[in-house]
C-alpha cells in the first residue's frame, strides 16, 4: 500500500503489525515511513525511537530518522544517523545521495561533491547524484564542472515526453490505463 501511494492504508496496516508483534522493530519503522511521507515527521520520531530501542543497529530506522532530522533542518544529526547506515551499507547509493544532498543544504559544497562522487562510483548514471553535483559545483563556482553535470543530468533523467507515446493506447483501453495508476483495483472475472 505504501509503495502504491495509499499512505493512510499503509499506516493503518503497519499499526496492526505493531499490535500483533510489539517487539518487531520494522513495524515501528514502517509506521514512521508512512508518517514521514505524509510530512508528519514529529509524529514519526517516537516510532523511530521505539524501533531503535528494540534494535539499536537497525539501518532502516536510522535512515528514516535521518530523513526526519533533515526535514527539521538538523543536518548534523541527519548526517550522524546516515553514518550509522553507511557503516553497514557503504555502497547504498540512496543513502549516499541523501548525504550529498544534506551536505549541499549545509552549504558544504566540497563534502557534497565527495558524497556525489561516491554515488557515481556505484552508479554512474544516477540522476539524483548528477543533479546534486551540478548544484554543488555551482556553489563552488566551478561552472565547467556544473555544466558537465547538468548535461549528464539531462541525459539520464526520465523523458517526460514519452508519456505521449502511450497516451493513445491508454485512452483506448480502460484496463491499460488502470494498470498505469499508482493505486488501482483488479476486477475478478468470477
Backbone as a chain_set.jsonl record, in Angstrom:
{"seq": "XXXXXXXXXXXXXXXXXXXXXXXXXXXXXXXXXXXXXXXXXXXXXXXXXXXXXXXXXXXXXXXXXXXXXXXXXXXXXXXXXXXXXXXXXXXXXXXXXXXXXXXXXXXXXXXXXXXXXXXXXXXXXXXXXXXXXXXXXXXXXXXXXXXXXXXXXXXXXXXXXXXXXXXXXXXXXXXXXXXXXXXXXXXXXX", "coords": {"N": [[0.821, -1.194, 0.0], [1.935, 1.227, 0.787], [3.894, 1.632, -1.172], [2.256, 1.928, -3.348], [1.141, 4.328, -2.902], [-0.932, 4.598, -1.127], [-0.978, 5.888, 1.595], [-2.269, 6.327, 4.086], [-3.688, 3.915, 4.374], [-1.53, 2.151, 4.482], [-0.264, 3.027, 6.813], [-2.214, 2.363, 8.703], [-2.24, -0.447, 8.397], [0.386, -1.086, 9.166], [0.312, -0.309, 11.825], [-1.334, -2.259, 12.804], [0.395, -4.407, 12.568], [2.255, -3.738, 14.539], [0.597, -3.976, 16.778], [0.12, -6.699, 16.744], [2.693, -7.789, 16.862], [4.532, -6.522, 19.039], [7.281, -6.4, 19.562], [8.595, -6.292, 17.205], [10.704, -4.527, 15.407], [10.707, -3.442, 12.794], [8.02, -2.958, 12.262], [7.465, -0.561, 13.626], [9.234, 1.118, 12.291], [8.085, 1.137, 9.752], [5.595, 2.37, 10.198], [6.564, 4.879, 10.852], [7.776, 5.524, 8.392], [5.512, 5.87, 6.751], [4.342, 8.047, 8.056], [6.35, 9.992, 7.737], [6.308, 10.259, 4.99], [3.867, 11.476, 4.745], [4.508, 13.899, 5.741], [4.53, 14.177, 8.426], [6.689, 14.419, 10.403], [7.306, 14.883, 13.07], [5.522, 13.247, 14.499], [6.489, 10.821, 13.624], [8.884, 10.437, 14.922], [8.725, 9.248, 17.537], [8.051, 6.625, 16.92], [10.309, 5.816, 15.525], [12.205, 6.064, 17.536], [11.337, 4.014, 19.223], [11.743, 1.767, 17.573], [14.534, 1.833, 17.321], [15.242, 1.5, 19.956], [14.444, -1.12, 20.289], [16.017, -2.42, 18.403], [19.017, -1.48, 18.142], [20.951, -1.156, 16.05], [19.565, -1.108, 13.678], [19.492, -0.388, 10.45], [17.555, 0.702, 8.696], [15.876, 2.104, 10.419], [17.559, 4.133, 11.321], [18.051, 5.399, 8.906], [15.518, 6.476, 8.21], [15.164, 8.053, 10.434], [17.142, 9.926, 9.893], [15.953, 11.189, 7.687], [13.786, 12.454, 8.934], [15.177, 14.138, 10.664], [16.527, 15.686, 8.787], [14.346, 16.984, 7.614], [13.644, 18.582, 9.743], [15.707, 20.338, 9.685], [17.975, 19.732, 11.053], [20.792, 19.121, 10.248], [23.351, 18.119, 10.94], [22.771, 16.093, 12.806], [21.272, 14.46, 11.132], [23.23, 13.651, 9.296], [24.846, 12.204, 11.05], [23.131, 10.11, 11.701], [22.893, 8.951, 9.167], [25.507, 8.102, 8.878], [25.633, 5.889, 10.532], [24.119, 4.112, 9.075], [25.638, 3.98, 6.729], [27.935, 2.775, 7.689], [27.146, 0.158, 7.79], [26.164, -0.312, 5.233], [27.94, 0.676, 2.955], [27.857, 1.014, 0.191], [25.374, 1.84, -0.553], [23.515, 3.591, -2.629], [21.302, 5.274, -2.366], [21.398, 6.17, 0.262], [23.903, 7.404, 0.201], [23.282, 9.408, -1.652], [21.463, 10.916, -0.13], [23.199, 11.837, 1.844], [24.882, 13.441, 0.275], [23.044, 15.382, -0.58], [22.271, 16.538, 1.874], [24.711, 17.589, 2.732], [24.979, 19.492, 0.734], [22.789, 21.142, 1.387], [23.745, 22.129, 3.788], [25.545, 23.803, 2.831], [28.085, 22.924, 2.468], [29.786, 22.468, 0.092], [32.019, 21.143, -0.968], [32.129, 18.718, 0.498], [29.684, 17.735, -0.33], [30.143, 17.288, -3.043], [32.083, 15.264, -2.812], [30.538, 13.196, -1.653], [28.642, 12.894, -3.682], [30.258, 11.944, -5.738], [30.893, 9.468, -4.687], [28.455, 8.21, -4.978], [28.292, 8.087, -7.775], [30.363, 6.343, -8.266], [29.183, 4.001, -7.629], [26.884, 3.949, -9.219], [27.084, 5.199, -12.245], [25.152, 6.511, -13.739], [23.317, 7.733, -12.101], [20.707, 9.806, -11.602], [19.91, 11.63, -9.574], [22.334, 12.069, -8.238], [23.867, 13.359, -10.216], [22.364, 15.699, -10.465], [22.575, 16.846, -7.871], [25.352, 17.144, -7.768], [25.669, 18.998, -9.844], [24.485, 21.264, -8.671], [26.146, 21.561, -6.406], [28.669, 22.004, -7.56], [28.12, 24.433, -8.78], [27.785, 25.941, -6.462], [30.425, 25.91, -5.581], [31.504, 27.481, -7.473], [32.477, 26.421, -9.806], [31.997, 26.469, -12.876], [32.402, 24.994, -15.254], [32.471, 22.283, -14.434], [29.93, 22.163, -13.312], [28.327, 22.597, -15.574], [28.953, 20.277, -17.028], [27.865, 18.311, -15.331], [25.209, 19.103, -15.453], [24.562, 18.508, -18.105], [24.841, 15.723, -18.038], [22.878, 15.099, -16.164], [20.568, 15.918, -17.582], [20.722, 14.139, -19.674], [20.271, 11.618, -18.483], [17.866, 11.802, -17.085], [14.336, 11.064, -16.732], [12.393, 10.839, -19.665], [9.952, 12.938, -20.079], [8.286, 13.454, -22.184], [7.781, 11.031, -23.257], [5.415, 10.043, -22.357], [3.476, 10.78, -24.118], [3.644, 8.891, -26.095], [2.367, 6.606, -25.124], [-0.142, 7.535, -24.66], [-2.395, 7.4, -26.486], [-3.034, 4.644, -26.53], [-3.65, 4.265, -23.809], [-5.909, 5.843, -23.607], [-7.66, 4.43, -25.183], [-7.923, 1.995, -23.919], [-9.351, 0.965, -21.076], [-8.423, -0.853, -19.175], [-5.606, -0.893, -19.545], [-5.006, 1.757, -18.875], [-5.852, 1.724, -16.231], [-3.938, -0.008, -15.077], [-1.708, 1.592, -15.111], [-2.078, 3.461, -13.146], [-1.116, 4.53, -9.869], [-2.475, 3.607, -7.561], [-4.704, 1.094, -7.869], [-7.464, -1.037, -8.799], [-8.2, -4.497, -9.285], [-10.48, -6.305, -11.121], [-12.282, -9.212, -10.499], [-12.905, -11.948, -12.648], [-14.905, -13.63, -11.891]], "CA": [[0.0, 0.0, 0.0], [2.807, 2.393, 0.851], [4.519, 1.81, -2.478], [1.228, 2.338, -4.302], [0.709, 5.675, -2.567], [-2.022, 4.58, -0.15], [-0.216, 6.12, 2.815], [-3.126, 6.106, 5.262], [-3.929, 2.477, 4.462], [-0.288, 1.529, 4.918], [-0.079, 3.367, 8.228], [-3.171, 1.535, 9.449], [-1.768, -1.838, 8.356], [1.609, -1.202, 9.964], [-0.076, -0.237, 13.243], [-1.837, -3.597, 13.119], [1.588, -5.245, 12.743], [2.781, -3.411, 15.868], [-0.311, -4.557, 17.779], [0.295, -8.154, 16.725], [4.093, -8.116, 17.198], [5.096, -5.287, 19.588], [8.747, -6.439, 19.633], [9.087, -6.294, 15.82], [11.164, -3.157, 15.173], [10.332, -2.958, 11.464], [6.658, -2.423, 12.309], [7.569, 0.843, 14.028], [9.902, 1.832, 11.19], [7.155, 1.314, 8.642], [4.644, 3.426, 10.576], [7.31, 6.128, 10.709], [7.91, 5.784, 6.941], [4.248, 6.421, 6.267], [4.176, 9.382, 8.635], [7.309, 10.895, 7.083], [5.806, 10.511, 3.637], [2.757, 12.42, 4.91], [5.027, 15.147, 6.266], [4.327, 14.16, 9.879], [7.977, 13.973, 10.934], [7.283, 14.912, 14.541], [4.83, 12.03, 14.936], [7.308, 9.666, 13.25], [10.065, 10.304, 15.791], [8.531, 8.291, 18.642], [8.089, 5.275, 16.34], [11.713, 5.523, 15.221], [12.869, 5.849, 18.828], [10.954, 2.68, 19.693], [12.422, 0.794, 16.714], [15.959, 1.837, 17.654], [15.35, 0.895, 21.292], [14.313, -2.569, 20.101], [17.114, -2.913, 17.565], [19.857, -0.279, 18.041], [21.736, -1.043, 14.81], [18.676, -1.272, 12.525], [19.852, 0.659, 9.483], [16.346, 1.358, 8.169], [15.393, 3.058, 11.42], [18.466, 5.291, 11.299], [17.843, 6.122, 7.638], [14.297, 7.29, 8.291], [15.433, 9.088, 11.433], [17.881, 10.969, 9.177], [15.002, 11.956, 6.885], [13.043, 13.328, 9.854], [16.119, 15.161, 11.118], [16.742, 16.578, 7.644], [13.139, 17.818, 7.491], [13.707, 19.551, 10.837], [16.852, 21.224, 9.486], [19.057, 19.288, 11.925], [21.618, 18.444, 9.258], [24.436, 17.356, 11.565], [22.179, 14.867, 13.354], [20.902, 13.624, 9.984], [24.464, 13.038, 8.784], [25.274, 11.205, 12.035], [22.258, 8.947, 11.508], [23.282, 8.303, 7.91], [26.805, 7.452, 9.083], [25.339, 4.566, 11.1], [23.662, 3.289, 7.95], [26.752, 3.786, 5.806], [28.852, 1.794, 8.287], [26.64, -1.17, 7.448], [25.903, -0.399, 3.789], [28.683, 1.791, 2.355], [27.585, 1.167, -1.24], [23.957, 2.141, -0.768], [23.525, 4.892, -3.319], [20.22, 6.119, -1.853], [21.929, 6.783, 1.477], [24.96, 8.326, -0.237], [22.606, 10.564, -2.246], [20.944, 11.738, 0.962], [24.354, 12.511, 2.45], [25.293, 14.507, -0.644], [22.024, 16.438, -0.537], [22.338, 17.229, 3.164], [25.93, 18.417, 2.698], [24.656, 20.661, -0.097], [21.919, 22.021, 2.173], [24.61, 22.769, 4.785], [26.444, 24.643, 2.04], [29.409, 22.314, 2.456], [29.758, 22.012, -1.297], [33.094, 20.191, -1.205], [31.678, 17.423, 1.029], [28.588, 17.296, -1.192], [30.771, 16.744, -4.254], [32.703, 13.984, -2.449], [29.464, 12.211, -1.494], [28.085, 12.658, -5.013], [31.192, 11.089, -6.477], [30.738, 8.096, -4.162], [27.256, 7.665, -5.627], [28.611, 7.78, -9.17], [31.222, 5.154, -8.275], [28.254, 2.875, -7.532], [26.004, 4.012, -10.399], [27.478, 6.394, -13.0], [24.006, 7.157, -14.376], [22.374, 8.145, -11.066], [20.189, 11.137, -11.939], [19.944, 12.493, -8.398], [23.729, 12.429, -7.977], [24.275, 14.372, -11.195], [21.669, 16.944, -10.125], [23.194, 17.416, -6.676], [26.695, 17.583, -8.16], [25.512, 20.235, -10.612], [24.246, 22.347, -7.714], [27.325, 21.728, -5.552], [29.72, 22.654, -8.352], [27.73, 25.85, -8.886], [28.111, 26.545, -5.169], [31.88, 26.076, -5.526], [31.916, 28.404, -8.529], [33.104, 25.651, -10.885], [30.982, 26.479, -13.931], [32.64, 23.916, -16.227], [32.02, 21.022, -13.834], [28.471, 22.265, -13.166], [27.753, 22.396, -16.915], [29.106, 18.849, -17.359], [26.871, 17.576, -14.548], [23.879, 19.444, -15.97], [24.375, 17.725, -19.328], [24.631, 14.325, -17.642], [21.56, 15.052, -15.534], [19.555, 15.978, -18.639], [20.82, 12.913, -20.48], [19.778, 10.437, -17.782], [16.547, 11.956, -16.45], [13.224, 10.455, -17.467], [11.862, 11.628, -20.777], [8.538, 13.14, -19.793], [7.513, 13.454, -23.427], [7.457, 9.652, -23.627], [4.029, 9.774, -21.986], [2.662, 10.96, -25.32], [3.69, 7.658, -26.878], [1.39, 5.651, -24.59], [-1.415, 8.199, -24.397], [-3.488, 6.888, -27.321], [-3.389, 3.307, -26.04], [-4.296, 4.397, -22.508], [-7.245, 6.406, -23.834], [-8.481, 3.411, -25.818], [-8.059, 0.799, -23.084], [-9.595, 1.233, -19.661], [-7.576, -1.751, -18.389], [-4.219, -0.415, -19.597], [-4.93, 2.992, -18.1], [-5.975, 1.315, -14.831], [-2.654, -0.569, -14.641], [-0.727, 2.669, -15.01], [-2.355, 4.255, -11.95], [-0.376, 4.037, -8.704], [-3.423, 2.827, -6.777], [-5.742, 0.622, -8.782], [-8.132, -2.271, -8.444], [-8.359, -5.54, -10.292], [-11.782, -6.94, -11.009], [-12.261, -10.655, -10.677], [-13.853, -12.369, -13.69], [-15.94, -14.505, -11.296]], "C": [[0.862, 1.253, 0.0], [3.43, 2.676, -0.511], [3.523, 2.232, -3.55], [0.696, 3.729, -3.999], [-0.459, 5.737, -1.599], [-1.394, 4.695, 1.242], [-1.046, 5.842, 4.058], [-3.412, 4.614, 5.465], [-2.704, 1.737, 4.968], [-0.041, 1.798, 6.399], [-0.987, 2.508, 9.113], [-2.682, 0.087, 9.528], [-0.528, -2.028, 9.223], [1.307, -1.1, 11.463], [-0.67, -1.572, 13.7], [-0.666, -4.568, 13.342], [2.171, -5.005, 14.135], [1.911, -4.042, 16.953], [-0.115, -6.072, 17.872], [1.682, -8.571, 17.205], [4.788, -6.874, 17.77], [6.621, -5.266, 19.693], [9.397, -6.441, 18.251], [9.426, -4.856, 15.411], [10.728, -2.599, 13.822], [8.894, -2.44, 11.404], [6.658, -0.942, 12.65], [8.219, 1.689, 12.929], [8.906, 2.116, 10.072], [6.048, 2.321, 8.957], [5.321, 4.783, 10.395], [7.493, 6.502, 9.239], [6.654, 6.44, 6.392], [4.054, 7.841, 6.786], [5.112, 10.398, 7.983], [6.826, 11.239, 5.685], [4.627, 11.485, 3.658], [3.235, 13.788, 5.375], [4.881, 15.27, 7.773], [5.599, 13.681, 10.575], [7.99, 13.96, 12.461], [6.625, 13.651, 15.091], [5.666, 10.782, 14.663], [8.429, 9.401, 14.251], [9.876, 9.269, 16.9], [8.552, 6.849, 18.125], [9.534, 4.875, 16.016], [12.505, 5.279, 16.509], [12.585, 4.44, 19.352], [11.677, 1.6, 18.882], [13.902, 0.689, 17.084], [16.178, 1.268, 19.056], [15.277, -0.624, 21.196], [15.51, -3.166, 19.373], [18.053, -1.747, 17.267], [20.622, -0.101, 16.732], [20.876, -1.135, 13.546], [18.853, -0.101, 11.555], [18.63, 1.409, 8.968], [15.826, 2.407, 9.147], [16.264, 4.319, 11.416], [18.32, 6.088, 10.01], [16.615, 7.022, 7.726], [14.404, 8.346, 9.39], [16.181, 10.253, 10.757], [16.937, 11.818, 8.325], [14.186, 12.912, 7.75], [13.938, 14.461, 10.345], [16.403, 16.171, 10.008], [15.551, 17.518, 7.493], [13.097, 18.891, 8.572], [14.838, 20.562, 10.662], [18.023, 20.883, 10.389], [20.024, 18.446, 11.093], [22.751, 17.625, 9.874], [23.919, 16.044, 12.148], [21.793, 13.915, 12.219], [22.131, 12.931, 9.413], [24.992, 11.977, 9.749], [24.423, 9.936, 11.912], [22.615, 8.207, 10.224], [24.618, 7.584, 8.046], [26.617, 6.051, 9.67], [24.911, 3.603, 9.998], [24.836, 2.966, 7.026], [27.82, 2.858, 6.368], [28.448, 0.381, 7.895], [26.516, -1.376, 5.943], [26.62, 0.739, 3.059], [28.397, 2.01, 0.872], [26.104, 1.395, -1.54], [23.854, 3.543, -1.367], [22.417, 5.817, -2.839], [20.707, 6.863, -0.613], [23.027, 7.784, 1.116], [24.359, 9.577, -0.87], [22.05, 11.489, -1.171], [22.078, 12.508, 1.639], [24.822, 13.672, 1.576], [24.314, 15.682, -0.598], [22.1, 17.234, 0.761], [23.602, 18.093, 3.234], [25.699, 19.663, 1.844], [23.798, 21.653, 0.685], [22.691, 22.753, 3.266], [25.55, 23.787, 4.138], [27.902, 24.188, 2.153], [29.554, 21.637, 1.094], [30.846, 20.985, -1.591], [32.693, 18.798, -0.709], [30.535, 16.862, 0.192], [29.132, 16.665, -2.468], [31.392, 15.382, -3.951], [31.65, 12.885, -2.323], [28.831, 11.882, -2.847], [28.969, 11.761, -5.856], [31.146, 9.648, -5.977], [29.506, 7.43, -4.769], [27.596, 7.227, -7.046], [29.577, 6.608, -9.295], [30.379, 3.884, -8.204], [27.402, 2.79, -8.791], [26.306, 5.288, -11.172], [26.321, 7.144, -13.661], [22.967, 7.649, -13.364], [21.973, 9.606, -11.287], [20.301, 12.091, -10.756], [21.365, 12.945, -8.091], [24.192, 13.505, -8.946], [23.623, 15.72, -10.889], [22.325, 17.619, -8.921], [24.609, 17.904, -6.983], [26.642, 18.877, -8.965], [25.356, 21.421, -9.654], [25.482, 22.623, -6.857], [28.466, 22.402, -6.311], [29.385, 24.124, -8.599], [28.067, 26.586, -7.597], [29.599, 26.787, -5.01], [32.391, 27.066, -6.566], [32.626, 27.723, -9.683], [32.085, 25.466, -12.005], [31.163, 25.325, -14.921], [32.146, 22.579, -15.681], [30.5, 21.023, -13.676], [27.787, 22.028, -14.504], [27.828, 20.927, -17.328], [28.046, 18.027, -16.613], [25.453, 17.871, -15.025], [23.581, 18.641, -17.232], [24.114, 16.248, -19.008], [23.267, 14.147, -16.987], [20.472, 15.024, -16.609], [19.567, 14.721, -19.501], [20.13, 11.736, -19.797], [18.393, 10.588, -17.178], [15.461, 11.368, -17.351], [12.72, 11.404, -18.544], [10.357, 11.772, -20.587], [7.678, 13.148, -21.052], [7.141, 12.04, -23.867], [6.028, 9.287, -23.245], [3.103, 9.919, -23.194], [2.604, 9.685, -26.155], [2.604, 6.687, -26.421], [-0.002, 6.249, -24.429], [-2.579, 7.615, -25.198], [-3.965, 5.534, -26.814], [-4.122, 3.394, -24.704], [-5.701, 4.962, -22.642], [-8.198, 5.367, -24.416], [-8.775, 2.227, -24.905], [-8.175, 1.175, -21.61], [-8.656, 0.389, -18.788], [-6.122, -1.281, -18.377], [-4.048, 0.862, -18.786], [-5.004, 2.682, -16.603], [-4.633, 0.809, -14.297], [-1.608, 0.511, -14.411], [-0.906, 3.505, -13.747], [-1.611, 3.655, -10.756], [-1.263, 3.174, -7.817], [-4.53, 2.41, -7.725], [-6.299, -0.715, -8.29], [-8.11, -3.231, -9.62], [-9.715, -6.183, -10.064], [-11.649, -8.418, -11.298], [-13.281, -11.04, -11.744], [-14.988, -13.215, -13.135], [-17.083, -13.715, -10.754]], "O": [[0.563, 2.222, -0.697], [3.485, 3.825, -0.949], [3.909, 2.831, -4.554], [-0.117, 4.258, -4.757], [-0.933, 6.828, -1.28], [-1.297, 3.707, 1.971], [-0.572, 5.187, 4.986], [-3.381, 4.117, 6.59], [-2.811, 0.815, 5.776], [0.347, 0.898, 7.144], [-0.558, 1.995, 10.146], [-2.707, -0.528, 10.595], [-0.412, -3.027, 9.934], [1.977, -1.738, 12.276], [-0.517, -1.959, 14.858], [-0.737, -5.444, 14.204], [2.538, -5.953, 14.83], [2.428, -4.58, 17.933], [-0.179, -6.648, 18.958], [1.828, -9.592, 17.877], [5.561, -6.23, 17.059], [7.199, -4.198, 19.896], [10.615, -6.577, 18.139], [8.532, -4.066, 15.107], [10.413, -1.414, 13.714], [8.583, -1.576, 10.584], [5.936, -0.158, 12.035], [7.81, 2.822, 12.674], [8.89, 3.212, 9.512], [5.61, 3.051, 8.067], [4.728, 5.717, 9.855], [7.377, 7.674, 8.88], [6.718, 7.431, 5.665], [3.65, 8.731, 6.039], [4.714, 11.531, 7.71], [6.929, 12.387, 5.252], [4.414, 12.229, 2.701], [2.454, 14.739, 5.403], [5.086, 16.347, 8.334], [5.588, 12.656, 11.257], [8.629, 13.1, 13.068], [7.124, 13.056, 16.046], [5.563, 9.794, 15.39], [8.87, 8.262, 14.405], [10.79, 8.49, 17.171], [9.021, 5.95, 18.823], [9.923, 3.725, 16.215], [13.364, 4.399, 16.563], [13.479, 3.763, 19.86], [12.168, 0.625, 19.451], [14.456, -0.408, 17.152], [17.195, 0.623, 19.31], [15.965, -1.333, 21.931], [15.957, -4.27, 19.683], [17.9, -1.088, 16.239], [20.911, 1.033, 16.351], [21.419, -1.231, 12.446], [18.416, 1.019, 11.818], [18.672, 2.631, 8.82], [15.385, 3.48, 8.735], [15.751, 5.435, 11.499], [18.45, 7.312, 10.016], [16.672, 8.195, 7.357], [13.801, 9.414, 9.286], [15.887, 11.419, 11.018], [17.103, 13.035, 8.248], [13.923, 14.046, 7.35], [13.504, 15.61, 10.431], [16.506, 17.371, 10.265], [15.728, 18.715, 7.268], [12.576, 19.983, 8.347], [14.918, 21.536, 11.41], [18.972, 21.661, 10.486], [20.069, 17.222, 11.218], [23.073, 16.547, 9.375], [24.558, 15.003, 12.0], [21.969, 12.702, 12.338], [22.076, 11.747, 9.081], [25.529, 10.959, 9.313], [24.941, 8.823, 12.008], [22.638, 6.977, 10.199], [24.839, 6.563, 7.395], [27.365, 5.132, 9.337], [25.294, 2.433, 9.992], [25.005, 1.826, 6.595], [28.541, 2.216, 5.603], [29.298, -0.485, 7.693], [26.736, -2.477, 5.439], [25.969, 1.673, 2.591], [28.669, 3.091, 0.35], [25.647, 1.163, -2.659], [24.081, 4.544, -0.687], [22.574, 7.036, -2.898], [20.452, 8.058, -0.464], [23.071, 8.885, 1.664], [24.86, 10.682, -0.659], [22.154, 12.71, -1.287], [21.932, 13.686, 1.965], [25.123, 14.754, 2.079], [24.728, 16.842, -0.579], [22.005, 18.461, 0.748], [23.556, 19.212, 3.745], [26.161, 20.752, 2.183], [24.046, 22.858, 0.652], [22.335, 23.872, 3.634], [26.252, 24.53, 4.823], [28.827, 24.976, 1.957], [29.459, 20.416, 0.966], [30.63, 20.058, -2.372], [32.892, 17.808, -1.413], [30.427, 15.648, 0.022], [28.639, 15.631, -2.918], [31.249, 14.447, -4.738], [31.841, 11.776, -2.822], [28.52, 10.724, -3.125], [28.477, 10.914, -6.602], [31.338, 8.712, -6.754], [29.513, 6.229, -5.042], [27.233, 6.129, -7.468], [29.605, 5.945, -10.331], [30.802, 2.822, -8.661], [27.216, 1.714, -9.36], [25.83, 6.358, -10.794], [26.489, 8.283, -14.095], [21.839, 7.954, -13.75], [22.795, 10.515, -11.173], [20.738, 13.231, -10.914], [21.574, 14.099, -7.719], [24.844, 14.466, -8.537], [24.257, 16.764, -11.037], [22.597, 18.819, -8.947], [25.016, 18.964, -6.507], [27.484, 19.756, -8.782], [26.014, 22.449, -9.812], [25.825, 23.779, -6.61], [29.15, 23.27, -5.768], [30.282, 24.967, -8.623], [28.571, 27.709, -7.625], [30.003, 27.761, -4.376], [33.561, 27.447, -6.549], [33.31, 28.386, -10.463], [31.4, 24.446, -12.077], [30.179, 24.743, -15.376], [31.476, 21.827, -16.39], [29.855, 19.995, -13.883], [26.773, 21.332, -14.565], [26.883, 20.392, -17.907], [27.408, 17.153, -17.199], [24.593, 16.99, -15.005], [22.466, 18.149, -17.405], [23.269, 15.609, -19.635], [22.581, 13.154, -17.231], [19.561, 14.198, -16.551], [18.524, 14.296, -20.0], [19.472, 10.937, -20.463], [17.791, 9.587, -16.788], [15.646, 11.202, -18.557], [12.637, 12.615, -18.342], [9.587, 10.861, -20.889], [6.478, 12.88, -20.991], [6.292, 11.861, -24.74], [5.485, 8.312, -23.764], [2.07, 9.256, -23.274], [1.615, 9.436, -26.844], [1.986, 6.018, -27.249], [-0.945, 5.532, -24.093], [-3.644, 7.361, -24.635], [-5.168, 5.305, -26.686], [-5.102, 2.682, -24.486], [-6.591, 4.598, -21.873], [-9.403, 5.417, -24.17], [-9.771, 1.53, -25.098], [-7.219, 1.641, -20.991], [-8.152, 0.873, -17.775], [-5.479, -1.271, -17.328], [-3.048, 1.026, -18.087], [-4.303, 3.302, -15.802], [-4.237, 1.162, -13.186], [-0.712, 0.339, -13.584], [0.027, 4.189, -13.324], [-1.487, 2.436, -10.639], [-0.835, 2.111, -7.368], [-5.211, 3.25, -8.313], [-5.685, -1.413, -7.483], [-8.013, -2.832, -10.78], [-10.053, -6.559, -8.942], [-10.972, -8.816, -12.246], [-14.397, -10.521, -11.75], [-15.948, -13.49, -13.854], [-18.033, -14.288, -10.223]]}, "num_chains": 1, "name": "protein.A"}
